[in-house]
Short mmCIF file of C-alpha atoms in Angstrom, two decimals:
data_model
loop_
_atom_site.label_atom_id
_atom_site.label_comp_id
_atom_site.label_asym_id
_atom_site.label_seq_id
_atom_site.Cartn_x
_atom_site.Cartn_y
_atom_site.Cartn_z
CA MET A 1356 49.81 217.32 78.56
CA THR A 1357 53.33 217.60 76.89
CA GLU A 1358 56.28 216.26 78.65
CA ILE A 1359 58.91 218.87 80.17
CA THR A 1360 62.14 218.21 78.73
CA ARG A 1361 64.68 218.67 81.55
CA VAL A 1362 68.30 219.75 80.48
CA LEU A 1363 71.04 219.78 82.95
CA HIS A 1364 73.78 222.40 82.91
CA VAL A 1365 77.00 221.03 84.28
CA LEU A 1366 79.29 223.90 85.52
CA GLY A 1367 81.82 224.94 88.33
CA GLY A 1368 78.94 226.94 89.99
CA VAL A 1369 76.41 229.32 89.17
CA GLY A 1370 77.81 232.64 90.11
CA LEU A 1371 78.05 235.95 87.97
CA GLY A 1372 80.48 234.55 85.16
CA GLY A 1373 80.12 235.10 81.33
CA ALA A 1374 78.91 231.20 80.77
CA GLU A 1375 76.55 231.43 83.55
CA SER A 1376 75.07 234.69 82.33
CA ARG A 1377 74.51 233.37 78.69
CA ILE A 1378 72.72 230.51 80.19
CA MET A 1379 70.69 232.59 82.48
CA ASP A 1380 69.83 234.60 79.26
CA LEU A 1381 68.73 231.52 77.41
CA TYR A 1382 66.76 230.34 80.26
CA ARG A 1383 64.77 233.06 80.65
CA GLN A 1384 63.52 232.71 76.96
CA MET A 1385 62.12 229.18 77.57
CA ASP A 1386 58.97 228.40 77.34
CA ARG A 1387 59.34 226.21 80.90
CA SER A 1388 55.98 224.28 80.46
CA GLU A 1389 58.34 222.66 77.55
CA ILE A 1390 61.67 222.89 78.71
CA GLN A 1391 63.44 223.31 82.10
CA PHE A 1392 66.72 223.65 83.12
CA ASP A 1393 68.37 222.48 85.94
CA PHE A 1394 72.17 222.77 87.24
CA LEU A 1395 74.87 220.44 88.64
CA VAL A 1396 77.73 222.29 90.18
CA HIS A 1397 80.78 221.63 92.04
CA SER A 1398 81.71 222.56 95.74
CA ALA A 1399 84.70 221.94 98.14
CA GLY A 1400 82.75 221.25 101.29
CA GLU A 1401 79.58 222.95 102.36
CA ARG A 1402 78.39 225.16 99.46
CA LYS A 1403 77.53 228.81 99.92
CA PRO A 1404 74.73 230.25 97.97
CA GLN A 1405 75.72 231.72 94.82
CA PHE A 1406 74.52 234.80 92.50
CA TYR A 1407 71.94 233.17 90.16
CA ASP A 1408 70.60 230.56 93.11
CA GLU A 1409 67.66 232.37 93.91
CA GLU A 1410 66.67 233.05 90.15
CA ILE A 1411 66.87 229.56 89.09
CA ARG A 1412 64.91 228.29 91.56
CA ARG A 1413 62.15 230.96 91.18
CA LEU A 1414 62.13 229.87 87.48
CA GLY A 1415 61.48 226.18 88.73
CA GLY A 1416 65.20 224.69 88.16
CA LYS A 1417 67.07 222.61 90.37
CA ILE A 1418 70.49 222.57 91.84
CA TYR A 1419 72.61 219.60 92.41
CA VAL A 1420 76.06 219.70 93.80
CA LEU A 1421 79.04 217.43 93.22
CA PRO A 1422 82.52 217.31 94.74
CA LYS A 1423 84.98 219.85 93.47
CA PHE A 1424 87.51 217.81 91.30
CA ARG A 1425 90.90 217.90 92.48
CA VAL A 1426 92.83 215.10 90.47
CA TYR A 1427 94.16 213.20 93.37
CA ASN A 1428 89.98 212.53 94.12
CA TYR A 1429 89.74 210.83 90.67
CA PHE A 1430 87.91 207.68 91.83
CA SER A 1431 85.83 209.44 94.19
CA TYR A 1432 84.66 212.12 91.90
CA ARG A 1433 83.74 209.55 89.10
CA LYS A 1434 82.11 207.43 91.99
CA ALA A 1435 79.92 210.43 92.82
CA VAL A 1436 79.11 211.04 89.06
CA ARG A 1437 78.14 207.61 88.65
CA SER A 1438 75.76 207.78 92.10
CA PHE A 1439 74.46 210.93 90.69
CA PHE A 1440 73.20 209.80 87.13
CA GLN A 1441 72.21 206.45 88.69
CA GLU A 1442 69.85 208.16 90.69
CA HIS A 1443 68.67 210.82 88.27
CA HIS A 1444 67.03 209.34 85.18
CA GLU A 1445 64.78 212.64 84.24
CA PHE A 1446 67.29 214.36 82.12
CA GLY A 1447 66.80 214.64 78.33
CA VAL A 1448 69.86 216.34 77.51
CA VAL A 1449 73.03 217.10 79.68
CA GLN A 1450 75.09 220.01 78.58
CA GLY A 1451 78.62 220.12 80.01
CA HIS A 1452 80.13 223.58 80.04
CA MET A 1453 82.92 222.59 82.33
CA THR A 1454 84.67 220.98 79.93
CA SER A 1455 87.73 220.04 82.37
CA THR A 1456 86.12 217.08 83.72
CA ALA A 1457 83.34 216.70 80.64
CA GLY A 1458 85.46 213.81 79.58
CA ILE A 1459 84.68 212.13 82.81
CA TYR A 1460 80.86 212.80 83.58
CA LEU A 1461 79.46 213.23 80.00
CA PRO A 1462 80.44 209.30 79.25
CA VAL A 1463 79.06 208.09 82.53
CA ALA A 1464 75.67 210.01 82.00
CA LYS A 1465 75.48 208.45 78.72
CA LYS A 1466 76.28 205.00 80.14
CA CYS A 1467 73.49 205.66 82.77
CA GLY A 1468 70.79 206.47 79.97
CA VAL A 1469 70.73 210.20 79.12
CA PRO A 1470 69.50 210.42 75.60
CA VAL A 1471 71.88 213.44 74.62
CA THR A 1472 75.55 214.53 75.72
CA VAL A 1473 76.86 217.67 74.83
CA ALA A 1474 80.35 219.39 75.42
CA HIS A 1475 80.30 223.01 75.12
CA SER A 1476 83.61 224.86 74.97
CA ARG A 1477 83.27 228.36 76.59
CA ASN A 1478 86.98 229.57 76.54
CA ALA A 1479 90.25 229.56 74.43
CA GLY A 1480 92.68 228.70 77.01
CA VAL A 1481 93.68 227.41 80.49
CA ASP A 1482 95.38 228.87 83.77
CA LYS A 1483 98.91 228.78 83.72
CA GLY A 1484 100.90 225.95 85.52
CA LEU A 1485 99.75 222.58 86.79
CA LYS A 1486 96.12 223.31 86.75
CA GLY A 1487 96.22 224.20 82.92
CA ILE A 1488 98.21 221.17 82.49
CA ALA A 1489 95.80 218.98 84.13
CA THR A 1490 92.64 220.64 82.18
CA ARG A 1491 94.60 219.82 78.71
CA PHE A 1492 95.03 216.07 80.09
CA PHE A 1493 91.42 215.49 81.28
CA ARG A 1494 89.74 217.07 78.32
CA ARG A 1495 91.90 214.96 75.52
CA ASN A 1496 89.71 213.31 72.83
CA LEU A 1497 86.65 215.02 74.18
CA VAL A 1498 85.30 215.34 70.98
CA GLN A 1499 84.79 211.58 70.74
CA LYS A 1500 83.23 211.69 74.59
CA ALA A 1501 79.95 213.32 73.60
CA ASP A 1502 76.91 213.29 71.05
CA TYR A 1503 77.38 216.97 70.00
CA CYS A 1504 80.25 219.51 70.63
CA PHE A 1505 79.54 222.99 70.87
CA ALA A 1506 81.67 226.20 70.79
CA CYS A 1507 81.24 229.84 71.31
CA SER A 1508 83.85 230.63 68.84
CA ARG A 1509 86.41 228.73 66.40
CA LEU A 1510 89.03 229.48 68.48
CA ALA A 1511 87.40 228.18 71.64
CA GLY A 1512 86.40 225.09 69.25
CA GLU A 1513 89.96 224.36 68.37
CA ASP A 1514 91.30 224.70 71.68
CA VAL A 1515 89.18 222.23 73.08
CA PHE A 1516 88.23 219.60 70.47
CA GLY A 1517 91.21 220.29 68.00
CA THR A 1518 91.49 222.06 64.95
CA GLN A 1519 90.87 218.91 62.90
CA ALA A 1520 87.41 218.34 64.73
CA VAL A 1521 86.37 221.98 63.93
CA GLU A 1522 87.73 221.73 60.23
CA GLN A 1523 85.68 218.33 59.79
CA ASP A 1524 82.63 220.17 61.07
CA LYS A 1525 82.50 217.92 64.13
CA VAL A 1526 81.86 221.37 66.12
CA ARG A 1527 78.98 223.42 66.09
CA ILE A 1528 80.14 227.29 66.43
CA ILE A 1529 77.17 229.11 68.40
CA HIS A 1530 78.05 232.60 69.43
CA ASN A 1531 77.57 233.88 72.69
CA ALA A 1532 74.08 235.74 72.41
CA ILE A 1533 72.73 238.33 74.86
CA ASP A 1534 69.48 240.07 75.38
CA ALA A 1535 70.73 243.17 73.39
CA ALA A 1536 67.55 245.30 74.44
CA ARG A 1537 68.90 245.52 77.68
CA PHE A 1538 72.05 247.34 76.88
CA THR A 1539 70.87 249.69 74.36
CA TYR A 1540 72.47 253.31 74.74
CA ASN A 1541 70.40 255.36 76.69
CA GLU A 1542 71.38 259.07 77.43
CA GLU A 1543 69.23 259.77 80.19
CA LYS A 1544 70.33 256.64 82.06
CA ARG A 1545 73.92 257.89 81.22
CA ALA A 1546 73.62 260.82 82.58
CA GLN A 1547 71.76 259.36 85.81
CA MET A 1548 74.78 256.90 86.35
CA ARG A 1549 77.40 259.42 86.20
CA GLU A 1550 75.70 261.71 88.47
CA GLN A 1551 75.20 258.81 91.03
CA LEU A 1552 78.54 257.43 90.99
CA GLY A 1553 79.83 261.20 91.31
CA ILE A 1554 82.01 261.03 87.64
CA THR A 1555 80.15 263.63 85.56
CA GLY A 1556 82.52 265.34 83.43
CA LYS A 1557 85.19 262.31 83.64
CA LEU A 1558 86.69 260.01 81.28
CA VAL A 1559 85.22 256.99 82.34
CA LEU A 1560 86.98 253.80 81.42
CA GLY A 1561 85.20 250.37 82.27
CA HIS A 1562 85.86 246.90 82.88
CA VAL A 1563 83.51 243.94 83.56
CA GLY A 1564 85.42 240.63 84.65
CA ARG A 1565 86.15 238.15 87.18
CA PHE A 1566 89.44 238.99 89.19
CA ASN A 1567 91.77 236.08 87.77
CA TYR A 1568 94.65 235.44 85.89
CA GLN A 1569 92.81 235.27 82.58
CA LYS A 1570 91.45 238.76 82.86
CA ASN A 1571 94.99 240.37 83.03
CA HIS A 1572 94.11 242.95 85.57
CA PRO A 1573 97.66 243.69 86.76
CA TYR A 1574 98.23 244.99 82.80
CA LEU A 1575 94.77 246.88 83.01
CA ILE A 1576 96.01 248.80 86.10
CA ASP A 1577 99.57 249.81 84.68
CA LEU A 1578 97.89 251.15 81.50
CA PHE A 1579 95.18 253.18 83.39
CA ALA A 1580 98.10 254.53 85.56
CA ARG A 1581 100.28 255.56 82.66
CA LEU A 1582 96.60 257.37 81.41
CA CYS A 1583 96.36 259.05 84.39
CA LYS A 1584 99.64 260.79 84.11
CA GLU A 1585 98.01 262.81 80.84
CA ARG A 1586 94.21 262.66 82.00
CA GLN A 1587 93.87 263.63 85.51
CA ASP A 1588 89.95 263.19 85.16
CA ALA A 1589 90.34 259.53 84.31
CA VAL A 1590 88.37 257.02 86.10
CA LEU A 1591 88.29 253.35 85.89
CA LEU A 1592 85.17 251.41 86.78
CA LEU A 1593 85.75 247.46 87.74
CA LEU A 1594 82.62 245.29 88.11
CA GLY A 1595 83.14 241.66 89.50
CA GLU A 1596 84.86 239.66 92.28
CA GLY A 1597 87.50 236.83 92.20
CA PRO A 1598 90.34 235.74 93.94
CA ASP A 1599 92.99 238.40 92.93
CA ARG A 1600 90.66 241.43 93.97
CA LYS A 1601 92.59 242.21 97.05
CA GLY A 1602 96.16 242.01 95.30
CA ILE A 1603 94.73 244.36 92.61
CA GLU A 1604 93.33 246.89 95.03
CA GLU A 1605 96.66 246.94 96.77
CA LYS A 1606 98.19 247.47 93.23
CA CYS A 1607 96.13 250.36 92.75
CA ARG A 1608 97.01 251.98 96.44
CA ALA A 1609 100.81 251.55 95.54
CA LEU A 1610 100.71 253.14 92.15
CA GLY A 1611 98.65 256.04 93.93
CA ILE A 1612 95.51 255.79 91.80
CA ALA A 1613 93.18 254.11 94.34
CA GLU A 1614 90.98 257.11 94.29
CA GLN A 1615 90.51 256.76 90.86
CA VAL A 1616 89.49 253.09 90.50
CA ARG A 1617 86.20 251.92 91.63
CA PHE A 1618 85.67 248.50 92.84
CA LEU A 1619 81.76 248.08 92.38
CA GLY A 1620 81.68 244.12 92.85
CA ASN A 1621 79.07 242.04 91.21
CA GLN A 1622 75.80 243.83 89.91
CA ARG A 1623 72.63 242.61 88.96
CA ARG A 1624 72.25 245.69 86.54
CA PRO A 1625 75.22 245.84 84.53
CA GLU A 1626 73.90 247.34 81.80
CA ASP A 1627 73.39 250.49 83.80
CA TYR A 1628 77.12 250.92 84.24
CA TYR A 1629 77.95 250.35 80.64
CA GLN A 1630 75.98 253.68 80.17
CA ALA A 1631 78.37 255.31 82.32
CA MET A 1632 81.48 254.21 80.57
CA ASP A 1633 83.33 256.33 77.73
CA LEU A 1634 85.32 253.38 76.49
CA PHE A 1635 85.71 249.50 77.53
CA LEU A 1636 88.95 247.70 78.21
CA LEU A 1637 89.59 244.03 78.09
CA PRO A 1638 93.22 243.01 77.82
CA SER A 1639 92.50 239.33 78.65
CA PHE A 1640 95.31 236.69 78.00
CA PHE A 1641 92.91 234.56 76.64
CA GLU A 1642 88.86 234.36 76.02
CA GLY A 1643 86.20 231.97 74.26
CA LEU A 1644 83.92 234.82 72.86
CA PRO A 1645 83.40 237.48 75.78
CA GLY A 1646 79.78 238.17 76.36
CA VAL A 1647 80.83 241.19 78.16
CA LEU A 1648 82.61 242.26 74.85
CA VAL A 1649 79.12 241.81 73.07
CA GLU A 1650 77.43 243.68 75.78
CA ALA A 1651 79.72 246.76 75.30
CA GLN A 1652 79.09 246.88 71.80
CA ALA A 1653 75.19 246.75 72.22
CA ALA A 1654 75.83 249.82 74.37
CA GLY A 1655 77.73 251.76 71.86
CA LEU A 1656 80.93 251.74 73.71
CA ARG A 1657 84.12 251.91 71.97
CA CYS A 1658 85.99 248.86 72.98
CA LEU A 1659 89.95 248.46 73.28
CA VAL A 1660 90.69 244.86 73.73
CA SER A 1661 93.80 242.29 73.44
CA ASP A 1662 94.65 240.72 70.40
CA THR A 1663 94.33 237.38 71.42
CA ILE A 1664 90.60 237.79 71.52
CA THR A 1665 89.01 235.90 68.28
CA ARG A 1666 87.82 238.30 65.70
CA GLU A 1667 84.38 236.63 65.82
CA ALA A 1668 83.70 239.26 68.66
CA LYS A 1669 83.96 242.24 66.44
CA ILE A 1670 80.66 242.60 65.64
CA THR A 1671 80.54 246.47 65.19
CA ASP A 1672 83.65 248.93 63.90
CA LEU A 1673 83.62 249.84 67.72
CA VAL A 1674 86.45 247.42 68.68
CA THR A 1675 89.99 248.02 68.41
CA TYR A 1676 92.53 245.16 68.66
CA LEU A 1677 95.86 246.14 70.75
CA SER A 1678 98.86 243.96 72.00
CA ILE A 1679 99.09 243.09 75.63
CA GLY A 1680 102.99 242.35 74.80
CA ALA A 1681 103.00 246.38 73.97
CA PRO A 1682 104.11 248.84 76.72
CA PRO A 1683 100.98 250.07 78.93
CA GLU A 1684 101.48 253.76 76.97
CA ARG A 1685 100.18 252.29 73.77
CA TRP A 1686 96.88 251.60 75.14
CA ALA A 1687 96.93 254.90 77.14
CA ASP A 1688 97.59 256.68 73.83
CA GLU A 1689 94.73 254.76 72.08
CA ILE A 1690 92.56 255.51 75.12
CA ILE A 1691 93.29 259.56 74.53
CA ARG A 1692 92.94 259.24 70.83
CA GLN A 1693 89.51 257.70 70.78
CA ALA A 1694 88.13 259.56 73.74
CA GLY A 1695 85.00 262.19 72.68
CA TYR A 1696 83.43 259.94 69.88
CA GLU A 1697 79.64 260.13 69.27
CA ARG A 1698 77.92 257.43 71.13
CA THR A 1699 75.07 255.60 68.76
CA ASP A 1700 72.26 253.03 69.20
CA THR A 1701 74.04 249.64 67.98
CA CYS A 1702 71.38 247.66 69.27
CA GLN A 1703 70.03 246.48 65.84
CA LYS A 1704 73.47 245.57 64.30
CA ILE A 1705 73.89 243.19 67.53
CA LYS A 1706 70.62 241.62 66.46
CA ASP A 1707 71.26 241.74 62.75
CA ALA A 1708 74.45 239.91 63.57
CA GLY A 1709 72.76 236.98 65.21
CA PHE A 1710 73.96 238.01 68.75
CA ASP A 1711 70.33 238.49 70.30
CA VAL A 1712 69.42 235.47 72.68
CA ALA A 1713 65.77 235.70 71.69
CA ALA A 1714 66.50 234.28 68.11
CA GLN A 1715 69.06 231.94 69.48
CA ALA A 1716 66.56 230.31 71.88
CA ALA A 1717 64.27 229.40 69.15
CA GLY A 1718 67.34 227.15 67.73
CA TYR A 1719 67.96 225.80 71.08
CA ARG A 1720 64.54 224.85 71.84
CA ASN A 1721 64.43 223.19 68.67
CA PHE A 1722 67.69 221.12 69.55
CA TYR A 1723 66.86 220.39 73.14
CA GLN A 1724 63.36 218.84 72.00
CA LYS A 1725 64.25 217.32 68.60
CA GLY A 1726 67.85 217.29 68.54
CA ASP A 1727 68.06 219.08 65.47
CA THR A 1728 71.27 221.54 65.51
CA VAL A 1729 69.96 223.24 62.16
CA GLY A 1730 68.75 226.56 63.88
CA LEU A 1731 71.81 226.88 65.77
#
């Protein structure tokens, strides 16, 4: 019987986020008689169940918990990491998607006998203020602290590992892949979802993302409010949760557009909601390579996105880049200009461009079992 290779993914949590969703897409593609995923997450105090907990356990994975890193608890955090890897010797690979502390846990894992360590950059920016400064500090020289360095885009690689490391091919660029077939445009499903949501005949804008600084929801609401002055039939669908949601709800009420903005929370079938949309909006301050933008293109949606987002995410001609430094009416005008296009099936274009997870999974299987990155 072949020994199972256990891969430990280190994350902040396993809620519904971009990195988590991409890892779960990959997990579903694994032959779990040969490769099994486990997860090391972080929590302040008692951990509450998260979005992917049930599915991970159903697929045979285990979830372990470390205390949340707070800078001031550096020594106790490092001690907890060391205790964990001294106790657990079953992992063939440790893949750290939480790069803010990867410079701590990856070297400890290696010292405790883990054969392969990976630092995986999933983003191309940090939070503002002291948190961002701390993140930059603790991931300095990370390229020297892991056996392999992966990044979802060149921009994400340069931000975490440095431009020189990317230019010297010390960083492997692996684009975020999705289960493209799930998102294929379906006219029947579109009509069904629009009727279910009560938005038939409306101009429907959509956004999928966590309510936090990175996603720039205040600007999104401002541009939508401007659009509503020209298009009274406009509706905005917001999928996601996060710490800033309450403030955004209050902003909508203050602008008098609360009835036109739908806060839909986390959804297990986001592909159905993409069908209901007419255009997809992503005015982020920064991204690595946003999986939601790949999903939106797979659904045949025209997308208006921030010009801070890597051009590697433009897989089709459906994507238009706009400045978030421009007045919100610039975005509103572009929405009006682009509305009314003919939606088509773009699934094959996504696959041909290498963004389908089924193809990418074969490369990962080879890497996890043989340490060969050629297929990635």
